Coordinates of C-alpha atoms in Angstrom, one line a residue:
X15 CA -23.9 0.2 36.5
X16 CA -22.7 3.8 36.8
X17 CA -20.3 4.8 39.5
X18 CA -19.4 8.2 41.0
X19 CA -16.4 8.8 43.1
X20 CA -16.2 11.3 46.0
X21 CA -13.4 12.4 48.3
X22 CA -14.1 11.5 51.9
X23 CA -12.3 12.7 55.0
X24 CA -11.7 11.1 58.3
X25 CA -9.8 12.1 61.5
X26 CA -7.3 9.6 62.9
X27 CA -5.0 9.8 65.9
X28 CA -1.2 9.3 65.2
X29 CA 1.0 7.3 67.5
X30 CA 2.1 10.6 69.1
X31 CA -1.6 11.3 70.0
X32 CA -2.0 14.1 67.3
X33 CA -5.3 14.1 65.5
X34 CA -5.0 14.6 61.8
X35 CA -7.3 14.6 58.8
X36 CA -6.8 11.9 56.2
X37 CA -8.6 11.4 52.9
X38 CA -10.0 8.5 50.9
X39 CA -12.6 7.8 48.3
X40 CA -16.2 6.6 48.4
X41 CA -17.4 4.8 45.3
X42 CA -21.1 5.7 44.9
X43 CA -23.7 3.8 42.9
X44 CA -27.4 4.6 42.9
X45 CA -26.9 7.1 45.8
X46 CA -25.2 4.7 48.2
X47 CA -21.5 4.0 48.9
X48 CA -20.7 0.5 47.5
X49 CA -17.0 0.8 48.4
X50 CA -15.0 3.0 50.7
X51 CA -11.3 3.5 50.7
X52 CA -10.2 5.1 54.0
X53 CA -7.0 6.7 55.0
X54 CA -5.3 6.7 51.6
X55 CA -4.0 10.2 51.3
X56 CA -2.8 12.9 53.7
X57 CA -3.4 15.6 51.2
X58 CA -6.8 16.6 49.9
X59 CA -5.5 17.7 46.5
X60 CA -4.0 14.2 45.9
X61 CA -7.3 12.6 46.8
X62 CA -9.2 14.9 44.4
X63 CA -6.7 14.2 41.6
X64 CA -7.3 10.4 42.2
X65 CA -11.1 10.9 42.1
X66 CA -10.7 12.7 38.7
X67 CA -8.6 9.8 37.5
X68 CA -11.2 7.2 38.7
X69 CA -14.0 9.2 37.0
X70 CA -12.1 9.3 33.8
X71 CA -11.5 5.6 33.6
X72 CA -15.0 4.6 34.8
X73 CA -17.0 6.7 32.4
X74 CA -17.5 6.8 28.6
X75 CA -15.5 9.4 26.6
X76 CA -18.4 11.8 26.3
X77 CA -18.7 12.1 30.1
X78 CA -14.9 12.5 30.7
X79 CA -13.7 15.8 32.0
X80 CA -10.0 15.4 32.4
X81 CA -7.5 13.2 30.6
X82 CA -5.9 10.7 32.9
X83 CA -2.4 12.0 32.3
X84 CA -3.5 15.4 33.6
X85 CA -5.0 13.9 36.7
X86 CA -1.9 11.8 37.4
X87 CA 0.4 14.8 36.7
X88 CA -1.5 16.9 39.2
X89 CA -0.7 14.2 41.8
X90 CA 3.0 15.0 41.5
X91 CA 4.5 13.0 44.3
X92 CA 1.7 10.9 45.7
X93 CA 1.2 10.8 49.4
X94 CA 0.2 7.2 49.0
X95 CA 0.4 4.6 46.3
X96 CA -2.5 3.9 44.0
X97 CA -4.7 1.0 45.1

């Protein structure tokens, strides 16, 4: 089964009542989300780097676009731990 990974965004309300955008990942198979990770990152760039990392480890070498070290390096200081 082949999987694709996409950044998702959601709005949440903080304890102070402020609405903020948070990011997660949808795992897609055959056009449908089979797994959703919500509210994992506060920064879209971190979420995109994580998606690149997931793509790298889930696909055969000929389909890989970015080495995992590059994807992890781009995260810098993660806004949330890896799941």
